Coordinates of C-alpha atoms and ligand atoms in Angstrom, one line a residue:
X772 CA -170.3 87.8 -37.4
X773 CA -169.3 86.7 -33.6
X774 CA -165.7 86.4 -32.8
X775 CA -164.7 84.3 -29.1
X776 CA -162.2 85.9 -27.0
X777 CA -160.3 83.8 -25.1
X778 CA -157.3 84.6 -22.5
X779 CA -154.9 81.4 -21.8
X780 CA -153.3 80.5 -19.4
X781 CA -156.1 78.4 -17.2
X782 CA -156.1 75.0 -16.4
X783 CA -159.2 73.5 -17.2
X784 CA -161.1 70.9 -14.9
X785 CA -164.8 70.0 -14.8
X786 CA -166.9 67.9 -16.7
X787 CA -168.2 68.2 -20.2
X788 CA -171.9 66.8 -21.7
X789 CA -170.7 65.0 -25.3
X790 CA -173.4 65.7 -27.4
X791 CA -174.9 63.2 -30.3
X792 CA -172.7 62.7 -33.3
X793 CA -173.2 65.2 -35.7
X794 CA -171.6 62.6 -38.4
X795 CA -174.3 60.2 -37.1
X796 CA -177.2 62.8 -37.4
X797 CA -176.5 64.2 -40.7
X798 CA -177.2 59.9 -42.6
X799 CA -179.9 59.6 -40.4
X800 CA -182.0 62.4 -40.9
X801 CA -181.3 62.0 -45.0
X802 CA -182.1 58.2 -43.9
X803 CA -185.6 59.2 -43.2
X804 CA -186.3 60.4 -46.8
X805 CA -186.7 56.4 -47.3
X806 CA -189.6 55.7 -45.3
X807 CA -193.2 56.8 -44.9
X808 CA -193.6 56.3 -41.9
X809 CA -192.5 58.4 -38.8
X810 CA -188.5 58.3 -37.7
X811 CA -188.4 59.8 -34.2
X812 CA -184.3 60.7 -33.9
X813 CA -183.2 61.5 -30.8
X814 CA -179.7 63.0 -29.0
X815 CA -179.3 65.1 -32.1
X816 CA -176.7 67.8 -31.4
X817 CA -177.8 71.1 -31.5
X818 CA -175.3 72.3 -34.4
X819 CA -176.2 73.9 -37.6
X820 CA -175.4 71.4 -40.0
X821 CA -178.2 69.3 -38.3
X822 CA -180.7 72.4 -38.7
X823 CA -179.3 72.5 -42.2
X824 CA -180.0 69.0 -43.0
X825 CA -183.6 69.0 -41.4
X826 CA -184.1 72.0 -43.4
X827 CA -183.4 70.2 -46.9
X828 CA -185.7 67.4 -46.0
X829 CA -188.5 69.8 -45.1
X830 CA -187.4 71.3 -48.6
X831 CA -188.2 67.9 -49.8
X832 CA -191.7 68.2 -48.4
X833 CA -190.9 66.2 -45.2
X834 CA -192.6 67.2 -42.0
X835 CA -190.2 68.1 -39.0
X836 CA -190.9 68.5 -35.1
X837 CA -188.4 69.1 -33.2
X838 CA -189.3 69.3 -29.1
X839 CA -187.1 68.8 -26.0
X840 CA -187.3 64.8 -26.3
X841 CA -186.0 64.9 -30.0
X842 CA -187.0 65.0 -33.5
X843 CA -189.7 63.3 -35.2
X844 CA -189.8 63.2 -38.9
X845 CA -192.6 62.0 -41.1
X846 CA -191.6 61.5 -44.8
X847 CA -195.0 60.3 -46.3
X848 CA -195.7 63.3 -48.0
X849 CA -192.1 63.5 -49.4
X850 CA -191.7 64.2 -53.5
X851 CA -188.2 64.5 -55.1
X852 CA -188.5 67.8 -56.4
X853 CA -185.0 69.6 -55.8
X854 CA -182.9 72.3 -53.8
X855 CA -181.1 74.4 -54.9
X856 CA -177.2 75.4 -54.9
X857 CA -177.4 78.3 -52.2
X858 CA -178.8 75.8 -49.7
X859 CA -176.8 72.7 -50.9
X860 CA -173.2 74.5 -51.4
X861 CA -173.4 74.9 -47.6
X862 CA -173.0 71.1 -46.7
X863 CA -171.5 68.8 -48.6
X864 CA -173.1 65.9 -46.5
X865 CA -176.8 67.3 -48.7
X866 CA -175.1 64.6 -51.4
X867 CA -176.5 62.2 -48.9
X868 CA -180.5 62.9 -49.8
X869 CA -179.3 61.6 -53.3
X870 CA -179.9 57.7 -52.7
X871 CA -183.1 57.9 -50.7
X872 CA -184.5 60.0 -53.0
X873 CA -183.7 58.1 -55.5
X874 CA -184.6 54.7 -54.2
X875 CA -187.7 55.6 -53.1
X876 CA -189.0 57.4 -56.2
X877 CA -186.9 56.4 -59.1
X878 CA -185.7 59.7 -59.7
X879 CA -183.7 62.4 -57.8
X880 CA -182.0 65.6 -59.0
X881 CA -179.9 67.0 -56.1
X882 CA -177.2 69.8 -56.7
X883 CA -173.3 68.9 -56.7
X884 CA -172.2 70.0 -53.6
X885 CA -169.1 72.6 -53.7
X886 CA -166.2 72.4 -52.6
X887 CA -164.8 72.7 -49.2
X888 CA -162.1 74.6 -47.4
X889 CA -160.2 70.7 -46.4
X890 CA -160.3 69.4 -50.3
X891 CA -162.3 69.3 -53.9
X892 CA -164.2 66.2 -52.1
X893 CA -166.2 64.5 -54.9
X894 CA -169.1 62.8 -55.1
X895 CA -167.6 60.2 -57.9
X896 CA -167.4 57.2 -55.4
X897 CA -171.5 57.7 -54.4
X898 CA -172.2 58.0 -57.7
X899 CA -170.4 54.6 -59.1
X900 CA -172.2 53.3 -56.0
X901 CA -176.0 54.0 -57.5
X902 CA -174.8 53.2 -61.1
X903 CA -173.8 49.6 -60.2
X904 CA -177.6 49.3 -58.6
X905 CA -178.9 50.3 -62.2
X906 CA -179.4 54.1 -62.2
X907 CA -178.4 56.0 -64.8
X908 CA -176.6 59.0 -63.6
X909 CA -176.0 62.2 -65.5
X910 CA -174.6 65.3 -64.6
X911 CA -176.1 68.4 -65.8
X912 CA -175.9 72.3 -65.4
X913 CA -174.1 71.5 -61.6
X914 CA -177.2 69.2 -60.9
X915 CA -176.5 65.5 -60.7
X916 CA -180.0 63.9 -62.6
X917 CA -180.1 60.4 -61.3
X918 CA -183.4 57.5 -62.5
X919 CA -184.0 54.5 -61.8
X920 CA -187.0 53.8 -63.7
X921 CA -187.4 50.3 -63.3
X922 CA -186.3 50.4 -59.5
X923 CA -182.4 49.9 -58.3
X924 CA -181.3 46.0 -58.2
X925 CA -179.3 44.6 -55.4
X926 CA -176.1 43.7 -56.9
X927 CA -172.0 43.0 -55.4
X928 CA -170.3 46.7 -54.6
X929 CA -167.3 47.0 -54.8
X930 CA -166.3 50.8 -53.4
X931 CA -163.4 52.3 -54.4
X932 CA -161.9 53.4 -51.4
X933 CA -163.3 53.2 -47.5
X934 CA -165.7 56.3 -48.1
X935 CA -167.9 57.1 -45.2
X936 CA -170.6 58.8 -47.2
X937 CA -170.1 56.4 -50.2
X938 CA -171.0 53.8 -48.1
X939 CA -173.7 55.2 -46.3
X940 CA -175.3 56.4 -50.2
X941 CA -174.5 52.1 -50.7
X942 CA -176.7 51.1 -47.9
X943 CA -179.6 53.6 -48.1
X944 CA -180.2 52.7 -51.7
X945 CA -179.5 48.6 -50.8
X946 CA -182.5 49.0 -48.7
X947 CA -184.7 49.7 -51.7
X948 CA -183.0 47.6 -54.2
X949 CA -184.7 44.0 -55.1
X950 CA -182.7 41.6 -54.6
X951 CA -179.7 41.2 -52.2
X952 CA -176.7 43.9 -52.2
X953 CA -173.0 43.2 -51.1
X954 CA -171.1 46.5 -50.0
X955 CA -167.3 45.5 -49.9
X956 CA -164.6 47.5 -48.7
X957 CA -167.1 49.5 -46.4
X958 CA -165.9 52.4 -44.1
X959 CA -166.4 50.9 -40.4
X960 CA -167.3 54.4 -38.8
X961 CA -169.2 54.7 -35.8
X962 CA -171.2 56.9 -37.5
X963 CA -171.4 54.2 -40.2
X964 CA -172.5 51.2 -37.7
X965 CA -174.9 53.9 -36.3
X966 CA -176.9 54.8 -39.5
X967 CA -177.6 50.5 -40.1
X968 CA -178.8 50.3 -36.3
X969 CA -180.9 53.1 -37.0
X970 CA -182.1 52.0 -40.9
X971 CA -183.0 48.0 -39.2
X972 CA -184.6 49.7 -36.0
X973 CA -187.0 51.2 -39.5
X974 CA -187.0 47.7 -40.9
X975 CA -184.0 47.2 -43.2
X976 CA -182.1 43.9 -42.6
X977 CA -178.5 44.1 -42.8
X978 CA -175.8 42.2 -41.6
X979 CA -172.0 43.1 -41.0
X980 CA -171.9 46.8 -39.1
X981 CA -168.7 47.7 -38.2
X982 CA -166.3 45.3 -41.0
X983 CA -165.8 46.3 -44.6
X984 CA -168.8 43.7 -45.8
X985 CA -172.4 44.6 -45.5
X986 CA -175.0 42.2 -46.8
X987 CA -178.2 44.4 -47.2
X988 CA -181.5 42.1 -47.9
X989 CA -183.4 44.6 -50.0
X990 CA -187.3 45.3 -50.8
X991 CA -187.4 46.9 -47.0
X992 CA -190.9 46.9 -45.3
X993 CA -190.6 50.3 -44.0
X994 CA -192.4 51.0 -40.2
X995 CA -192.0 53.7 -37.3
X996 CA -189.2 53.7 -35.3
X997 CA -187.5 55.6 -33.0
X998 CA -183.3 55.6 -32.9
X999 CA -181.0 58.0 -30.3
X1000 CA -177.9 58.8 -31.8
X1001 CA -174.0 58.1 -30.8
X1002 CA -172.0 60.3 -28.8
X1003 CA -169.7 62.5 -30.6
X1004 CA -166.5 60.8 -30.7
X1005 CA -164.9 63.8 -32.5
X1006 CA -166.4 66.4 -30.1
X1007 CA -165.2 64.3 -27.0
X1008 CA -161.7 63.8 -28.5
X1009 CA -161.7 67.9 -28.9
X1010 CA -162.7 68.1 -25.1
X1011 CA -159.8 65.8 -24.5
X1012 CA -157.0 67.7 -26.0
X1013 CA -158.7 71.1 -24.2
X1014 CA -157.5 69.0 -20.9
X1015 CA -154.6 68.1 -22.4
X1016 CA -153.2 71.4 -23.9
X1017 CA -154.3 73.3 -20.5
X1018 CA -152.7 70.9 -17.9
X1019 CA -156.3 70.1 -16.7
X1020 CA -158.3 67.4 -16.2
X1021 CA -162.1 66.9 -18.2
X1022 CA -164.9 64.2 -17.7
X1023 CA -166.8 63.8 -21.2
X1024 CA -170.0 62.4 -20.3
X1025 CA -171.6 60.1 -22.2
X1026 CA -168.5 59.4 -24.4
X1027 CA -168.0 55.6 -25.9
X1028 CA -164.1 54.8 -24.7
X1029 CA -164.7 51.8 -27.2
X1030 CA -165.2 54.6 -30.4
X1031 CA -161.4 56.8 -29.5
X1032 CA -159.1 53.3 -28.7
X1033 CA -156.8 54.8 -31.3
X1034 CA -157.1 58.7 -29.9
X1035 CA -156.9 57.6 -26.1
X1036 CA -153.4 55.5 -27.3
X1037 CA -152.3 58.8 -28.8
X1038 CA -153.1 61.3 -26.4
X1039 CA -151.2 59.0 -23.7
X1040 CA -148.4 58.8 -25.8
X1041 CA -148.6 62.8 -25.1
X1042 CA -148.7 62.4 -21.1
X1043 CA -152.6 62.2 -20.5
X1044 CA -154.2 60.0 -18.1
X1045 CA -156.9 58.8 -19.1
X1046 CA -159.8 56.3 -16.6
X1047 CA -163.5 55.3 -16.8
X1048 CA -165.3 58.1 -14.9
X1049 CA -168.6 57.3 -13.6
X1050 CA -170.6 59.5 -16.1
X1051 CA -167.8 58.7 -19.0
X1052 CA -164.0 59.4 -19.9
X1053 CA -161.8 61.2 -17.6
X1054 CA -158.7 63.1 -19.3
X1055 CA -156.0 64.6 -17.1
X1056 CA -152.8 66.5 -18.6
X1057 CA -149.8 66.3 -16.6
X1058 CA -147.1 69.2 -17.0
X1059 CA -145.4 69.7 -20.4
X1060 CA -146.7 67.5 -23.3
X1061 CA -144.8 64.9 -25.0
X1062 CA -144.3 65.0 -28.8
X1063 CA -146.1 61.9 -30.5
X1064 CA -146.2 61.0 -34.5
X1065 CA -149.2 59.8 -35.7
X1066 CA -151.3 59.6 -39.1
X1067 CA -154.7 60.0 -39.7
X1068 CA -156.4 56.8 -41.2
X1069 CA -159.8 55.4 -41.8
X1070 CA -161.7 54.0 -38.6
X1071 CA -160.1 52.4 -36.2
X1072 CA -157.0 54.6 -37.2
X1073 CA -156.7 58.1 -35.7
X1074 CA -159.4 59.8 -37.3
X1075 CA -158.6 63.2 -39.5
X1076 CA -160.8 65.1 -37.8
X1077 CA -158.6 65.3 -35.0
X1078 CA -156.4 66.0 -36.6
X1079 CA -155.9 69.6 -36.1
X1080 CA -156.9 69.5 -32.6
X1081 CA -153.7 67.4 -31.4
X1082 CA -151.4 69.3 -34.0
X1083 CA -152.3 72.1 -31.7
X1084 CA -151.5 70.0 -28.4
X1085 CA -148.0 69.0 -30.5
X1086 CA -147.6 72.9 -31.2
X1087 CA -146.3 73.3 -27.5
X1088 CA -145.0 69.6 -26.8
X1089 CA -141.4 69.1 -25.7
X1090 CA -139.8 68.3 -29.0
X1091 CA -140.6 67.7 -32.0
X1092 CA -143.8 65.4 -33.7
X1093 CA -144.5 64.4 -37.3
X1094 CA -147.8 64.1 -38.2
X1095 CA -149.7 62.4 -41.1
X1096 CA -152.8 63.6 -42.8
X1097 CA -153.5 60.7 -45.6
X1098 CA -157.5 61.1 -45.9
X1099 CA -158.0 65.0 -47.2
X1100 CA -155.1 66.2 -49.4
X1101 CA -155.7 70.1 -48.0
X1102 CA -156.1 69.8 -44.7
X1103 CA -154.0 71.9 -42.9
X1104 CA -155.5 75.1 -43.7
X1105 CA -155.3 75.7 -39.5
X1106 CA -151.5 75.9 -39.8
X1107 CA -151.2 79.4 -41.2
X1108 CA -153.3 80.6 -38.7
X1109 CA -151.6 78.7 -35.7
X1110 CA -148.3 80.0 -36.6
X1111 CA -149.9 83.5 -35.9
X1112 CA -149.7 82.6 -32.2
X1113 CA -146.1 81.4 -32.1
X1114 CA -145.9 78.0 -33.2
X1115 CA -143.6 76.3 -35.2
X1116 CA -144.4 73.8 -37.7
X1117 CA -143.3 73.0 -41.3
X1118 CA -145.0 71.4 -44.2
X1119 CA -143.9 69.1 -46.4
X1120 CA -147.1 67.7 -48.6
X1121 CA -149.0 65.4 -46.8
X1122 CA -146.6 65.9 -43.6
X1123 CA -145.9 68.2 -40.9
X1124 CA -143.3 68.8 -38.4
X1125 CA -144.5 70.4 -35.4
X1126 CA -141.5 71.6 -32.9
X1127 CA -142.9 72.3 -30.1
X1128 CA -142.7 75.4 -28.5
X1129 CA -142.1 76.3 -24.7
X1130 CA -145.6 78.9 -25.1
X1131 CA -148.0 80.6 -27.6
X1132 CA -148.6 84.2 -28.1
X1133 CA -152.5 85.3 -28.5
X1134 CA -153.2 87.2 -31.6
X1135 CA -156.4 87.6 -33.8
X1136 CA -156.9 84.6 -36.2
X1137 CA -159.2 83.4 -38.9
X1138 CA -161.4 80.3 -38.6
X1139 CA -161.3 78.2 -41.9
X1140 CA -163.4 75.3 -41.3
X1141 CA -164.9 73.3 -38.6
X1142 CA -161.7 71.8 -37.0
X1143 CA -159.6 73.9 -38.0
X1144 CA -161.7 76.7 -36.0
X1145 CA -161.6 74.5 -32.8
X1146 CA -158.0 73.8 -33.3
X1147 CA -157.8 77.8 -32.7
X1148 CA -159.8 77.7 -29.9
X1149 CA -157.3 75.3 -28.1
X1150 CA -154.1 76.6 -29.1
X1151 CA -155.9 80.0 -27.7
X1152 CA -156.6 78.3 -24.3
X1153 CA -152.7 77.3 -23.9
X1154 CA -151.6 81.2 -25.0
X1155 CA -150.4 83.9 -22.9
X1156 CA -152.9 87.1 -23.7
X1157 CA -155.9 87.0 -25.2
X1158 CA -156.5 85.5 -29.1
X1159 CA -159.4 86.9 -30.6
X1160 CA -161.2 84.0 -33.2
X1161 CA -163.4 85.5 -36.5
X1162 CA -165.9 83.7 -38.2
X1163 CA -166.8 81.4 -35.7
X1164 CA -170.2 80.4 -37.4
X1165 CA -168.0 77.6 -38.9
X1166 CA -167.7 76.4 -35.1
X1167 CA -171.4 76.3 -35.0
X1168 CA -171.9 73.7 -37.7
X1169 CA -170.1 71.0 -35.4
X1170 CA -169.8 72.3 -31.7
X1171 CA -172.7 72.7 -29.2
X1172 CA -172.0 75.7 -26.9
X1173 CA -168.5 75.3 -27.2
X1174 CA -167.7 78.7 -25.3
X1175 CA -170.1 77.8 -22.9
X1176 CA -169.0 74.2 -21.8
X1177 CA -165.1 75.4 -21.8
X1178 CA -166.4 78.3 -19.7
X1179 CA -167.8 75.8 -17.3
X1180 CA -164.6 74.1 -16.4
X1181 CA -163.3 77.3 -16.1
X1182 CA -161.7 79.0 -19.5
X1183 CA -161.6 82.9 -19.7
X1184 CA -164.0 82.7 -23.2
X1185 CA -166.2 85.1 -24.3
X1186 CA -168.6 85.3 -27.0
X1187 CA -168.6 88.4 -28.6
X1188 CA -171.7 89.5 -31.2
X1189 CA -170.7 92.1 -33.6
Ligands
EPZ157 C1 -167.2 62.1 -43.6 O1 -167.1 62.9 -44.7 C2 -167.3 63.1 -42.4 N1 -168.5 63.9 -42.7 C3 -166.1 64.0 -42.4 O2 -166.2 64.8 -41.3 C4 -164.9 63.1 -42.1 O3 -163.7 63.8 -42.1 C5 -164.8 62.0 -43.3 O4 -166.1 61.3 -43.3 C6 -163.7 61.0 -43.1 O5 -163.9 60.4 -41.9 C7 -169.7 63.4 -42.4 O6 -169.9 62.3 -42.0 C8 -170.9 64.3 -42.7 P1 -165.2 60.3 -47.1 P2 -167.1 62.2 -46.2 O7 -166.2 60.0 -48.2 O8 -168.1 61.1 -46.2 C9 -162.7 61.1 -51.0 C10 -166.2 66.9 -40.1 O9 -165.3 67.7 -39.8 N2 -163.9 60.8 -51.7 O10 -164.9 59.2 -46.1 O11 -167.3 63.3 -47.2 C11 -162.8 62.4 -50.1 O12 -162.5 63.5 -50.9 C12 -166.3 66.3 -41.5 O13 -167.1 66.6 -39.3 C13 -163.9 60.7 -53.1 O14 -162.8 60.9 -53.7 O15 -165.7 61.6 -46.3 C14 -161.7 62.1 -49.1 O16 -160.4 62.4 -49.6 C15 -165.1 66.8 -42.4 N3 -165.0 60.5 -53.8 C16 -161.8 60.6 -48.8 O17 -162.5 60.1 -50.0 C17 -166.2 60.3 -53.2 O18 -167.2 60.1 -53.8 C18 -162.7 60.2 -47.6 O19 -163.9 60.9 -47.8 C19 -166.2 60.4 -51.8 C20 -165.1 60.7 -51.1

């Protein structure tokens, strides 16, 4: 298993290439499952959730080639078959093969996904979602069995709460269902608005991207199309806080100031400067970051998952911030590990206090999940000494090159294979 080793202390400047939005990828590629003809996606990250998910659908019988321009994916062939736990259990986001499959052929039988390091994360708001098109849902030895025999039917949804991948399950199966389907209380993601530009650029006609109504017509006339994916808000809003916690200043190409209003107001709360570069967003850190309180809500709030990223910047501010995590209820598995390099921060449920501290120590830490690894790696940029980071394959799901574009604006980062 690799480790990085990073020695702090440097102050980052140089410009960063966002990569697509894994969060954008993951729908789109399930999204393909729908149609027989070919989806050509491009500007997918190179991350291995997306190899993951490309390697379900193959699993599915869908053809994949993936060269320099992007990724074509040709679904004719496609049964419903299954796959099993070992490869599902890896990525929850494999729930999301559930309502093409399903739409498409009636049937599906995909396996419950496990749990995650951040929270239980059910699937109970995607299934209510398929049920109230007309499937009948069971769940059976850890494999959800889901048939539609006579077809879904378009009909008003109501979801519970403002689920991304709820509402992304809602629309894919709306595509296929006769009749019209209303999607109320909709999550407004990027990511979300992304996966209906790229499901009408296939043929489906839907109306409302980006509020919490969708109108989806139904009965879709699947053809080819071609869609290149967002920017990676998240990823950029990482790079961000690197510039930030360093002192430095970082240019993330390609990033959509529109998608991070609510991350720019924060990290400017914190002392950043931030402009419209030529190729993107320019970040600057000034001297000794300010504390800042903030809470993690649905889009356009501050999104949780950055949230462990500016916990870190608030681990050396100049006081004291309180921060909110309101979407996963076990999401601050990174604070253990960051108090390993010196910080101070207390937890109170859903809350923590983060007193700043005037520096960090480096010290070998754990990686837990995806953010919470990257929340390392920045806390480990700001440290004196060197931090050495284990199981950093949980990095690789959601970060391309990570040590390699930090190394570019000039961190002291080094991959290490063991
Ligand atoms: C998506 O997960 C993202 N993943 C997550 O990013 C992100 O943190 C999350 O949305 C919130 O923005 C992908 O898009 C692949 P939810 P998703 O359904 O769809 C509960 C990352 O680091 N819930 O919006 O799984 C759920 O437990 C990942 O890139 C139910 O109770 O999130 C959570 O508490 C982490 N029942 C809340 O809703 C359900 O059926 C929001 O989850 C579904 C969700």
């Amino acid at each position: 298993m690799d480790e990085l080793h990073i020695t702090g202390g440097t102050r980052l400047d140089g410009a960063v290439p966002i990569a697509g939005a894994k969060n954008a990828a993951l729908p789109q590629i399930a999204a393909a499952l729908l149609s027989p003809h070919p989806l050509e996606l491009t500007n997918l990250p190179k991350v291995s959730d997306v190899d993951n998910m490309l390697r379900i659908i193959s699993l599915y019988g869908a053809e994949v080639q993936r060269n320099a321009g992007g990724t074509v994916i040709n679904a004719q062939n496609v049964t419903p078959g299954e796959v099993d736990y070992e490869t599902v259990r890896k990525m929850r986001a494999s729930i999301l093969v559930l309502a093409p499959l399903l739409a498409r052929f009636g049937s599906a039988r995909v396996s419950l996904p496990g749990g995650c390091a951040i929270g239980a994360r059910p699937v109970d708001m995607h299934l209510k979602v398929l049920s109230a098109l007309g499937a009948t849902i069971a769940v059976e030895g850890g494999y959800i069995v889901a048939n539609a025999s006579d077809g879904l039917k378009g009909a008003r949804v109501v979801l519970p709460g403002p689920s991304v991948g709820a509402s992304e399950t809602a629309l894919m199966a709306a595509c296929c269902a006769t009749g019209e389907t209303e999607i109320l209380n909709a999550a407004r993601e990027p990511e979300v608005v992304d996966l209906v530009a790229c499901l009408v650029s296939m043929g489906a006609e839907i109306e409302g991207a980006g509020t919490h109504r969708l109108l989806v017509k139904g009965s879709t006339t699947w053809r080819a199309a071609s869609h290149h994916a967002i920017a990676d808000r998240v990823e950029a809003g990482t790079y961000a806080a690197a510039a930030m916690i360093t002192g430095g200043r970082i240019e993330l190409v390609n990033a959509r100031m529109e998608h991070l209003s609510s991350v720019l107001q924060v990290l400017e709360s914190m002392g950043a400067t931030v402009w419209p570069g030529d190729r993107g967003v320019v970040v600057e850190g000034h001297g000794r970051i300010k504390p800042a309180d903030f809470t993690t809500e649905p889009y356009p709030g501050f999104p949780t998952d950055l949230q462990a990223q500016f916990m870190a910047m608030a681990s050396i501010a100049e006081g004291a911030s309180v921060i909110r995590e309101t979407i996963f209820e076990n999401r601050f598995m990174h604070v253990p590990e960051l108090s390993r390099l010196g910080t101070n921060i207390a937890l109170n449920g859903s809350v923590a206090t983060v007193r700043g501290q005037p520096s960090l120590k480096g010290a070998p830490v754990m990686a837990t999940d995806l953010r919470a690894s990257v929340c390392l790696v920045l806390a480990a940029l700001a440290a004196q000494g060197e931090t050495i980071i284990k199981r950093v394959y949980h990095l690789d799901r959601g970060y391309e090159q990570l040590d390699r574009k930090l190394a570019q604006c000039g961190a002291n980062i080094r991959r290490v294979s063991l």
